[in-house]
Coordinates of N, CA, C and O in Angstrom, one line a residue:
M1 N 79.0 -136.9 16.6 CA 78.2 -135.8 16.3 C 79.2 -134.7 15.8 O 80.2 -134.5 16.4
R2 N 78.8 -134.0 14.8 CA 79.6 -132.9 14.3 C 78.7 -131.6 14.3 O 77.5 -131.7 14.0
G3 N 79.3 -130.5 14.8 CA 78.5 -129.3 14.8 C 79.4 -128.1 15.2 O 80.6 -128.3 15.4
Y4 N 78.8 -127.0 15.3 CA 79.6 -125.8 15.7 C 79.6 -125.7 17.2 O 78.6 -126.1 17.9
P5 N 80.6 -125.2 17.8 CA 80.7 -125.2 19.3 C 79.7 -124.2 20.0 O 79.7 -124.2 21.2
G6 N 79.0 -123.4 19.3 CA 78.0 -122.5 20.0 C 78.3 -121.0 19.8 O 77.4 -120.2 19.9
D7 N 79.5 -120.6 19.6 CA 79.8 -119.2 19.4 C 79.6 -118.9 17.9 O 80.2 -119.5 17.0
P8 N 78.7 -118.0 17.6 CA 78.3 -117.6 16.2 C 79.5 -117.2 15.4 O 79.5 -117.3 14.2
N9 N 80.6 -116.7 16.0 CA 81.7 -116.2 15.3 C 82.8 -117.3 15.1 O 83.7 -117.2 14.3
D10 N 82.6 -118.5 15.7 CA 83.5 -119.6 15.6 C 83.0 -120.6 14.5 O 82.0 -121.2 14.8
K11 N 83.6 -120.6 13.4 CA 83.2 -121.5 12.3 C 83.9 -122.8 12.2 O 83.7 -123.6 11.3
Q12 N 84.7 -123.1 13.3 CA 85.4 -124.4 13.3 C 84.4 -125.4 13.8 O 83.7 -125.3 14.8
I13 N 84.4 -126.5 13.1 CA 83.5 -127.6 13.4 C 84.1 -128.5 14.4 O 85.3 -128.8 14.4
M14 N 83.3 -128.9 15.4 CA 83.9 -129.8 16.5 C 83.2 -131.2 16.3 O 82.1 -131.3 15.8
T15 N 83.9 -132.2 16.6 CA 83.4 -133.6 16.6 C 83.3 -134.1 18.0 O 84.3 -133.9 18.8
M16 N 82.2 -134.7 18.4 CA 82.1 -135.2 19.8 C 81.4 -136.5 19.9 O 80.7 -136.9 18.9
S17 N 81.6 -137.2 21.0 CA 80.9 -138.5 21.2 C 80.3 -138.3 22.6 O 81.0 -138.1 23.6
M18 N 79.0 -138.5 22.6 CA 78.2 -138.5 23.9 C 77.2 -139.5 23.9 O 76.0 -139.3 23.6
P19 N 77.5 -140.8 24.2 CA 76.5 -141.8 24.3 C 75.5 -141.4 25.3 O 75.8 -140.9 26.4
H20 N 74.2 -141.6 25.0 CA 73.1 -141.1 25.9 C 71.8 -141.9 25.6 O 71.7 -142.6 24.7
Y21 N 70.9 -141.7 26.5 CA 69.6 -142.3 26.4 C 68.6 -141.1 26.3 O 68.8 -140.0 26.8
M22 N 67.5 -141.4 25.5 CA 66.5 -140.3 25.3 C 65.1 -140.9 25.7 O 64.8 -142.0 25.3
F23 N 64.3 -140.0 26.4 CA 63.0 -140.4 26.8 C 62.0 -139.4 26.4 O 62.3 -138.2 26.5
Y24 N 60.9 -139.8 25.8 CA 59.8 -138.8 25.5 C 59.3 -138.1 26.7 O 59.0 -138.8 27.7
A25 N 59.2 -136.8 26.7 CA 58.8 -136.0 27.8 C 58.0 -134.8 27.4 O 58.4 -133.7 27.5
P26 N 56.8 -135.0 26.9 CA 56.0 -133.9 26.5 C 55.6 -132.9 27.6 O 55.4 -133.4 28.7
Y27 N 55.6 -131.7 27.2 CA 55.2 -130.6 28.2 C 56.0 -130.5 29.4 O 55.6 -130.1 30.5
M28 N 57.3 -130.9 29.3 CA 58.2 -130.8 30.5 C 59.3 -129.9 30.3 O 59.6 -129.5 29.2
N29 N 59.9 -129.4 31.4 CA 61.1 -128.6 31.3 C 62.1 -129.1 32.4 O 61.9 -130.0 33.1
N30 N 63.3 -128.4 32.4 CA 64.3 -128.9 33.3 C 63.9 -128.8 34.8 O 64.3 -129.6 35.6
A31 N 63.1 -127.8 35.2 CA 62.6 -127.6 36.5 C 61.8 -128.9 37.0 O 61.9 -129.3 38.1
D32 N 61.1 -129.5 36.1 CA 60.3 -130.6 36.4 C 61.1 -131.8 36.8 O 60.7 -132.7 37.6
I33 N 62.3 -132.0 36.3 CA 63.1 -133.1 36.6 C 64.4 -132.8 37.3 O 65.2 -133.6 37.6
G34 N 64.6 -131.5 37.7 CA 65.9 -131.1 38.3 C 67.0 -131.2 37.3 O 68.1 -131.5 37.6
G35 N 66.7 -130.8 36.0 CA 67.7 -131.0 35.0 C 68.9 -130.1 35.1 O 68.9 -129.0 35.7
D36 N 70.0 -130.6 34.6 CA 71.3 -130.0 34.6 C 72.0 -130.1 33.3 O 72.4 -131.2 32.9
T37 N 72.0 -129.0 32.5 CA 72.5 -129.1 31.1 C 74.0 -129.4 31.0 O 74.5 -129.8 30.0
D38 N 74.7 -129.2 32.1 CA 76.2 -129.5 32.1 C 76.5 -131.0 32.4 O 77.4 -131.6 31.9
H39 N 75.6 -131.7 33.2 CA 75.9 -133.1 33.5 C 74.7 -134.0 33.2 O 74.9 -135.2 33.3
G40 N 73.6 -133.5 33.0 CA 72.4 -134.3 32.7 C 71.8 -134.9 33.9 O 72.3 -134.8 35.0
P41 N 70.6 -135.4 33.8 CA 69.8 -135.4 32.6 C 69.2 -134.0 32.4 O 69.2 -133.2 33.4
F42 N 68.8 -133.7 31.2 CA 68.1 -132.4 30.9 C 67.1 -132.6 29.9 O 67.0 -133.6 29.2
V43 N 66.2 -131.6 29.8 CA 65.0 -131.6 28.9 C 65.3 -130.7 27.7 O 65.8 -129.6 27.9
I44 N 65.0 -131.2 26.5 CA 65.0 -130.5 25.3 C 63.6 -130.4 24.8 O 62.9 -131.5 24.7
N45 N 63.0 -129.2 24.6 CA 61.7 -129.1 24.1 C 61.7 -128.0 23.0 O 61.7 -126.8 23.4
P46 N 61.8 -128.4 21.7 CA 61.9 -127.4 20.7 C 60.8 -126.3 20.7 O 61.0 -125.2 20.2
D47 N 59.6 -126.7 21.1 CA 58.5 -125.8 21.1 C 58.6 -124.7 22.2 O 57.9 -123.7 22.1
N48 N 59.5 -124.8 23.1 CA 59.6 -123.8 24.2 C 59.9 -122.4 23.6 O 59.5 -121.4 24.1
T49 N 60.7 -122.4 22.5 CA 61.1 -121.1 22.0 C 60.0 -120.4 21.3 O 59.9 -119.2 21.2
V50 N 59.0 -121.1 20.8 CA 57.9 -120.5 20.1 C 56.7 -120.4 21.1 O 56.0 -119.3 21.1
L51 N 56.3 -121.4 21.8 CA 55.1 -121.4 22.6 C 55.3 -121.1 24.1 O 54.3 -121.0 24.8
G52 N 56.5 -121.0 24.5 CA 56.8 -120.8 25.9 C 57.1 -122.1 26.7 O 56.8 -123.2 26.2
D53 N 57.6 -121.9 27.9 CA 58.0 -123.0 28.7 C 56.9 -124.0 28.9 O 55.8 -123.7 29.3
K54 N 57.2 -125.3 28.7 CA 56.2 -126.4 29.0 C 55.0 -126.5 28.0 O 54.1 -127.1 28.3
K55 N 55.1 -125.8 26.9 CA 53.9 -125.8 26.0 C 53.9 -126.8 24.9 O 52.9 -127.1 24.3
G56 N 55.1 -127.4 24.7 CA 55.2 -128.2 23.5 C 55.1 -129.7 23.8 O 55.6 -130.2 24.8
P57 N 54.5 -130.5 22.9 CA 54.4 -131.9 23.1 C 55.6 -132.7 22.6 O 55.6 -133.9 22.7
Y58 N 56.6 -132.0 22.1 CA 57.8 -132.7 21.5 C 59.0 -132.8 22.4 O 60.1 -133.0 21.9
G59 N 58.8 -132.6 23.7 CA 60.0 -132.6 24.6 C 60.6 -134.0 24.8 O 59.9 -135.0 24.6
Y60 N 61.8 -134.0 25.1 CA 62.5 -135.3 25.5 C 63.6 -135.0 26.5 O 64.1 -133.9 26.6
I61 N 63.8 -136.0 27.3 CA 64.9 -136.0 28.3 C 66.1 -136.7 27.7 O 66.0 -137.7 27.1
I62 N 67.3 -136.0 27.8 CA 68.5 -136.6 27.4 C 69.3 -136.9 28.7 O 69.5 -136.1 29.5
M63 N 69.7 -138.2 28.8 CA 70.4 -138.6 30.0 C 71.8 -139.2 29.5 O 71.8 -140.3 28.9
P64 N 72.9 -138.5 29.7 CA 74.2 -139.1 29.3 C 74.4 -140.4 29.9 O 74.1 -140.6 31.1
A65 N 75.0 -141.3 29.2 CA 75.4 -142.6 29.7 C 76.6 -142.4 30.7 O 77.4 -141.5 30.6
G66 N 76.6 -143.2 31.7 CA 77.7 -143.2 32.7 C 79.0 -143.6 32.0 O 79.0 -144.1 30.9
E67 N 80.1 -143.3 32.7 CA 81.5 -143.6 32.1 C 81.6 -145.0 31.6 O 82.1 -145.2 30.5
A68 N 81.3 -146.0 32.5 CA 81.4 -147.4 32.1 C 80.5 -147.7 30.9 O 81.0 -148.4 30.0
E69 N 79.3 -147.3 31.0 CA 78.3 -147.6 29.9 C 78.8 -146.9 28.6 O 78.7 -147.5 27.5
A70 N 79.3 -145.7 28.7 CA 79.7 -145.0 27.5 C 80.9 -145.7 26.9 O 81.0 -145.8 25.6
A71 N 81.8 -146.1 27.7 CA 83.0 -146.9 27.2 C 82.6 -148.1 26.5 O 83.1 -148.5 25.4
K72 N 81.6 -148.9 27.0 CA 81.1 -150.1 26.3 C 80.5 -149.7 25.0 O 80.7 -150.5 24.0
I73 N 79.7 -148.7 24.9 CA 79.0 -148.3 23.7 C 80.1 -147.9 22.6 O 80.0 -148.3 21.5
V74 N 81.1 -147.1 23.0 CA 82.1 -146.7 22.1 C 82.9 -147.9 21.6 O 83.2 -148.1 20.4
K75 N 83.2 -148.8 22.5 CA 84.0 -150.0 22.1 C 83.2 -150.9 21.2 O 83.7 -151.4 20.2
A76 N 81.9 -151.1 21.5 CA 81.1 -151.9 20.6 C 80.9 -151.3 19.2 O 80.6 -152.1 18.3
N77 N 81.1 -150.0 19.1 CA 80.9 -149.4 17.8 C 82.2 -148.9 17.2 O 82.2 -148.1 16.3
S78 N 83.3 -149.4 17.7 CA 84.6 -148.9 17.3 C 84.8 -149.1 15.8 O 85.5 -148.3 15.1
D79 N 84.3 -150.2 15.2 CA 84.4 -150.5 13.8 C 83.7 -149.4 13.0 O 84.3 -149.0 12.0
L80 N 82.6 -149.0 13.4 CA 81.9 -147.9 12.7 C 82.7 -146.6 12.8 O 82.9 -145.9 11.8
L81 N 83.3 -146.3 14.0 CA 84.1 -145.1 14.1 C 85.4 -145.2 13.2 O 85.7 -144.2 12.5
Q82 N 86.0 -146.4 13.1 CA 87.1 -146.5 12.2 C 86.7 -146.3 10.7 O 87.5 -145.7 10.0
R83 N 85.6 -146.8 10.4 CA 85.1 -146.6 9.0 C 84.8 -145.2 8.7 O 85.1 -144.7 7.6
L84 N 84.3 -144.5 9.7 CA 84.0 -143.0 9.5 C 85.3 -142.3 9.3 O 85.4 -141.4 8.4
V85 N 86.3 -142.6 10.1 CA 87.6 -141.9 10.0 C 88.3 -142.2 8.7 O 88.9 -141.3 8.1
A86 N 88.1 -143.4 8.2 CA 88.7 -143.8 6.9 C 88.0 -143.0 5.8 O 88.6 -142.6 4.8
Y87 N 86.7 -142.7 6.0 CA 85.9 -142.0 5.0 C 86.3 -140.5 5.0 O 86.6 -139.9 4.0
K88 N 86.3 -139.9 6.2 CA 86.7 -138.5 6.3 C 87.5 -138.4 7.6 O 86.9 -138.6 8.7
S89 N 88.7 -137.9 7.6 CA 89.6 -137.8 8.8 C 89.0 -136.9 9.9 O 89.3 -137.1 11.1
Y90 N 88.2 -135.9 9.5 CA 87.7 -135.0 10.6 C 86.6 -135.7 11.5 O 86.2 -135.1 12.5
Y91 N 86.3 -136.9 11.2 CA 85.4 -137.7 12.2 C 86.2 -138.2 13.3 O 85.5 -138.8 14.3
K92 N 87.5 -138.2 13.3 CA 88.3 -138.7 14.4 C 88.0 -137.9 15.7 O 88.0 -136.7 15.7
I93 N 87.8 -138.6 16.8 CA 87.5 -138.0 18.1 C 88.6 -138.4 19.1 O 89.2 -139.5 18.9
K94 N 88.8 -137.6 20.1 CA 89.7 -138.0 21.2 C 88.9 -138.9 22.1 O 87.7 -138.7 22.4
A95 N 89.5 -139.9 22.7 CA 88.9 -140.8 23.6 C 88.3 -140.0 24.8 O 88.9 -139.1 25.3
G96 N 87.0 -140.3 25.1 CA 86.4 -139.7 26.3 C 85.9 -138.3 26.0 O 85.5 -137.6 26.9
S97 N 86.0 -137.8 24.7 CA 85.5 -136.4 24.4 C 84.0 -136.3 24.4 O 83.3 -137.3 24.1
M98 N 83.6 -135.1 24.7 CA 82.1 -134.9 24.6 C 81.8 -133.9 23.6 O 82.2 -133.2 23.0

């Protein structure tokens, strides 16, 4: 994944790898599942900003893969990562980076 690190003044793009699982979770928020945005799982619900907490049907839970599972996913897709780096060098990531 490529994006900005979150600071509006920082225009440097970061590249990260965060293998994860996603589950449909309409009308939910972090309090419903004991969510933790630093370690997961956590709820993302785009409608919360417009309609208020727990109002949107488009919520989903993101649960980061454990270290062993993440390593398997990255290894299984290493050929894709190599092709991406060959295409554009800025797709290169450090091992274990998030």
